[in-house]
Coordinates of N, CA and C in Angstrom, one line a residue:
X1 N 102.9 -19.7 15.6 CA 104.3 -19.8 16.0 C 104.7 -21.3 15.7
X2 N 106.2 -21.3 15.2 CA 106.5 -22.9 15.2 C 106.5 -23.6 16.0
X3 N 105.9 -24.5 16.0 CA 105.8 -25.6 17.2 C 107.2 -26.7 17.7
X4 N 107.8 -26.3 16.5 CA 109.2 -27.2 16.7 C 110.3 -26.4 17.6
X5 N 109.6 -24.7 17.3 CA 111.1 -24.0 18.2 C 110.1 -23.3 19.7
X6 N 108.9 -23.6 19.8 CA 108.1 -23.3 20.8 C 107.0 -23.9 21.1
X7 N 107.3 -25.4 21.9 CA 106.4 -26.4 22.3 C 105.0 -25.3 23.1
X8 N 103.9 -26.0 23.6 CA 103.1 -25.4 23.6 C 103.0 -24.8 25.4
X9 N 103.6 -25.5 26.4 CA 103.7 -25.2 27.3 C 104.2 -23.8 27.6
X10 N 105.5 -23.9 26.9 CA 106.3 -22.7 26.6 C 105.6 -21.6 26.6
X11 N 104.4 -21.3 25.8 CA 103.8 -20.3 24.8 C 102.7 -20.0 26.0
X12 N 102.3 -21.5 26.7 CA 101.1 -21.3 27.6 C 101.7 -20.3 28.7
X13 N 102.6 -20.5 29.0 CA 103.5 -19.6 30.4 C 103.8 -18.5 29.7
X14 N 104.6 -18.7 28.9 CA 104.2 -17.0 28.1 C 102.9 -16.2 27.8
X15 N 102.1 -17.0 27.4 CA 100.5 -16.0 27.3 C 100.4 -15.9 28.9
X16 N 100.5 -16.3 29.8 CA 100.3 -16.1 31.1 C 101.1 -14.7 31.9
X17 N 102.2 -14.4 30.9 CA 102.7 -13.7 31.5 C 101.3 -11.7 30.8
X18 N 100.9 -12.3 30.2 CA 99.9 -11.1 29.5 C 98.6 -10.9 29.8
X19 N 98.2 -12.0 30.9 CA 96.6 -12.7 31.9 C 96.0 -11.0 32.2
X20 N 97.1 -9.9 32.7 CA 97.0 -8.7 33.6 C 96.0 -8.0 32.6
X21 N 96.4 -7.9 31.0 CA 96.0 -7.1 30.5 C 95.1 -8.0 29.5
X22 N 95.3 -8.5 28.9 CA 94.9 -9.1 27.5 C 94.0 -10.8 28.2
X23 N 92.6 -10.7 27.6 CA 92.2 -12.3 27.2 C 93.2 -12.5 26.1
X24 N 93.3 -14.6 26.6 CA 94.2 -15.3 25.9 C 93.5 -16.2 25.1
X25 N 94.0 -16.6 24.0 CA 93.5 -17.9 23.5 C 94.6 -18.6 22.4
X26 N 94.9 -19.5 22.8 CA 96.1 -20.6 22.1 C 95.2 -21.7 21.7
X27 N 95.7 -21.8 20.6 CA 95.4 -22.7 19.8 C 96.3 -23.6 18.9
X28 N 96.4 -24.9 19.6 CA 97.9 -25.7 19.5 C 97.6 -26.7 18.7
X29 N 98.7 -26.7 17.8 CA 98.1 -28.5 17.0 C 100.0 -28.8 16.6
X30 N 99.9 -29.3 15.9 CA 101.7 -30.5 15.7 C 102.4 -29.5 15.0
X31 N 101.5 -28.5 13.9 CA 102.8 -28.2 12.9 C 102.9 -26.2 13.3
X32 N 101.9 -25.9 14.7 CA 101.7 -24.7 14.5 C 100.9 -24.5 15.7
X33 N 101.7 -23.2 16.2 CA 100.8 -22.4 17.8 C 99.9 -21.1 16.8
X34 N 98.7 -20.9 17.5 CA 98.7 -19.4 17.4 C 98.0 -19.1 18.7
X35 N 98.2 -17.7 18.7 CA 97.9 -17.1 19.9 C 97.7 -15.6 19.6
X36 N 96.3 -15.2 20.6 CA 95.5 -14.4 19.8 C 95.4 -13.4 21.7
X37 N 95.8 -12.5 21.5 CA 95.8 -11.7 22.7 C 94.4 -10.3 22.5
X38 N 93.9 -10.5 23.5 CA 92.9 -9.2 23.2 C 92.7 -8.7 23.9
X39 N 93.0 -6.7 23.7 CA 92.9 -6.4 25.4 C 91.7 -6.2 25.8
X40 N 91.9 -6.5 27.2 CA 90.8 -6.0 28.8 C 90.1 -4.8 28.3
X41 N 91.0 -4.0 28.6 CA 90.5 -2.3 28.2 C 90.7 -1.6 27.0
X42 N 90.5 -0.4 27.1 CA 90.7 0.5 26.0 C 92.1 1.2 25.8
X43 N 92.6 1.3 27.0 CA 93.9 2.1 27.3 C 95.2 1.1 27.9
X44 N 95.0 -0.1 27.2 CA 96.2 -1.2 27.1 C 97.3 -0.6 25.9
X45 N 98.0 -0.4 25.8 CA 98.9 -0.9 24.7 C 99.0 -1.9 24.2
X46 N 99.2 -1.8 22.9 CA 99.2 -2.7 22.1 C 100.6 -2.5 21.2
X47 N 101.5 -1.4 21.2 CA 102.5 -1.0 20.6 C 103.6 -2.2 20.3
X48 N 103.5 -2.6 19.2 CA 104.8 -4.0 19.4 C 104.3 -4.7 19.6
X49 N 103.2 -5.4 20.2 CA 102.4 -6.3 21.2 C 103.1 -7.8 20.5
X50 N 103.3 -7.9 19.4 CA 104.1 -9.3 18.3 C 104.7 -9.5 19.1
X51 N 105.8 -8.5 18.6 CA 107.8 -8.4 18.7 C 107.7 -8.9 20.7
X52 N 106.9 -8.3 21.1 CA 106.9 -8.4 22.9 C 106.7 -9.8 22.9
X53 N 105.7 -10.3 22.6 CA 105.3 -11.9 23.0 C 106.5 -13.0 22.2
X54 N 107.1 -12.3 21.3 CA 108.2 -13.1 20.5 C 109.4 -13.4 21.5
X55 N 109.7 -12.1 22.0 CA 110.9 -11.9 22.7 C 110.4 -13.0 23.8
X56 N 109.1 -12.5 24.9 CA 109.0 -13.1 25.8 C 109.2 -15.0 25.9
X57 N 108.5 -15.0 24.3 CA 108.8 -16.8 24.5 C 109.9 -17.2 24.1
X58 N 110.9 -16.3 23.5 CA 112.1 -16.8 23.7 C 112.8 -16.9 25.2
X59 N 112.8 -15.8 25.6 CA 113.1 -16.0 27.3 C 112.2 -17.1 27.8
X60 N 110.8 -17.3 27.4 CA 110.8 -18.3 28.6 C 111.0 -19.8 28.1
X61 N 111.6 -20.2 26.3 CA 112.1 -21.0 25.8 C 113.5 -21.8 26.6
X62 N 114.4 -20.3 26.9 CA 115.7 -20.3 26.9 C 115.7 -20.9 29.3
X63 N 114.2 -20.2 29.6 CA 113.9 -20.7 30.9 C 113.8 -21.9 31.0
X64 N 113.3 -22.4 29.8 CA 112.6 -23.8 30.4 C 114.1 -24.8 29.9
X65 N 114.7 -24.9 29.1 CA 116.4 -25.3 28.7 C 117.0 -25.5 29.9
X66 N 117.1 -23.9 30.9 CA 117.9 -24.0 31.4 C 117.6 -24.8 32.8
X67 N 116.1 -25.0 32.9 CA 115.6 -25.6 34.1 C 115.6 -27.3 34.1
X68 N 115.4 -27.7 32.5 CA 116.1 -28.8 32.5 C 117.5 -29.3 32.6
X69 N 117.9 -28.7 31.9 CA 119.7 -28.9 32.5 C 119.9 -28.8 33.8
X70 N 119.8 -28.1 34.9 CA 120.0 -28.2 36.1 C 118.8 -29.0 37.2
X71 N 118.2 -29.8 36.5 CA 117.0 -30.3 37.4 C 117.6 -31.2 38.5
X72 N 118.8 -32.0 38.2 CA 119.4 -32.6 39.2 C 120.2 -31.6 39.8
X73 N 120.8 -30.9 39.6 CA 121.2 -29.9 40.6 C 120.0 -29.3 41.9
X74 N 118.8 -29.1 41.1 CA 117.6 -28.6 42.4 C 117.1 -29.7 43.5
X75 N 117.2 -30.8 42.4 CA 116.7 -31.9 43.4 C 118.1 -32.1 44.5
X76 N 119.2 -32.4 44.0 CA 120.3 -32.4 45.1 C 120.8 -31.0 46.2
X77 N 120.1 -30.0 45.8 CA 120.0 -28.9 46.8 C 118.9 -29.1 47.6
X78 N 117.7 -28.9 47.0 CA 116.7 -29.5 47.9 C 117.1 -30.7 49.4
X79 N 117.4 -31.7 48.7 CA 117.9 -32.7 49.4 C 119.0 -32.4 50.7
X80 N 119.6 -31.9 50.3 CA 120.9 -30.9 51.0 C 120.1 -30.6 52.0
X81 N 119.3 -29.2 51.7 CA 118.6 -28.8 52.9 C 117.3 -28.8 53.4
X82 N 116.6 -30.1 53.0 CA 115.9 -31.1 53.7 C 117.0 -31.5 55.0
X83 N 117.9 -32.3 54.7 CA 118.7 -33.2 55.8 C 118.9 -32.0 56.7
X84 N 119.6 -31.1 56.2 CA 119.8 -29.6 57.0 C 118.8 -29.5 58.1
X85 N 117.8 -29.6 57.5 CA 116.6 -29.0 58.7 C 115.9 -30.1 59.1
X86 N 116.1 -31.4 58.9 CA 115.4 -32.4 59.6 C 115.7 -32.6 61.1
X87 N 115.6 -33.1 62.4 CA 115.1 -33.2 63.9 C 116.1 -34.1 63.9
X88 N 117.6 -33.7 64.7 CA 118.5 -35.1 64.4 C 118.5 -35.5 66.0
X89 N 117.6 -35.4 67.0 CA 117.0 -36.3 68.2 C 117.4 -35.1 69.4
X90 N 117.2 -35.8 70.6 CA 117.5 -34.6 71.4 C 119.0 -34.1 71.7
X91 N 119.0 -32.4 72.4 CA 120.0 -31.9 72.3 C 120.5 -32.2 73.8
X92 N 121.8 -32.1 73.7 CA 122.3 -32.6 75.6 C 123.5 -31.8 75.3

């Protein structure tokens, strides 16, 4: 897989999402991912098994985008309800 439109982390959380059924193995270098899924059992499916892991690392491409764009948003919610629940002294 291209490594410029699917860094390798991406691809690692994606083969993670296939741990259930399939040994994994990624093999990452600058100009190129591959990743080699092999199933557990005999009665896995394999139908599409490409097009599935393609799609999936697009979604979890399009996840990790959107987790950077809003990272100061989580940290300022966080924050929010930290102070929320912190001990503001005794009640009278």
């Amino acid at each position: 897989m291209d490594a410029s439109l699917f860094p390798a982390d991406v691809l690692a959380r994606t083969a993670h999402r296939y741990t259930g059924d399939f040994f994994v193995d990624l093999a990452c270098s600058d100009n190129g991912h591959t990743v080699a899924l092999t199933p557990k059992h005999q009665d896995v499916g394999i139908t599409d098994i490409e097009g599935r892991f393609r799609n999936d690392a697009l979604d979890e491409r399009l996840r990790e985008r959107i987790r950077a764009e809003t990272t100061d948003l989580h940290v300022s919610l966080a924050q929010a309800a930290l102070r929320q629940a912190s001990p503001r002294g005794p009640s009278r």
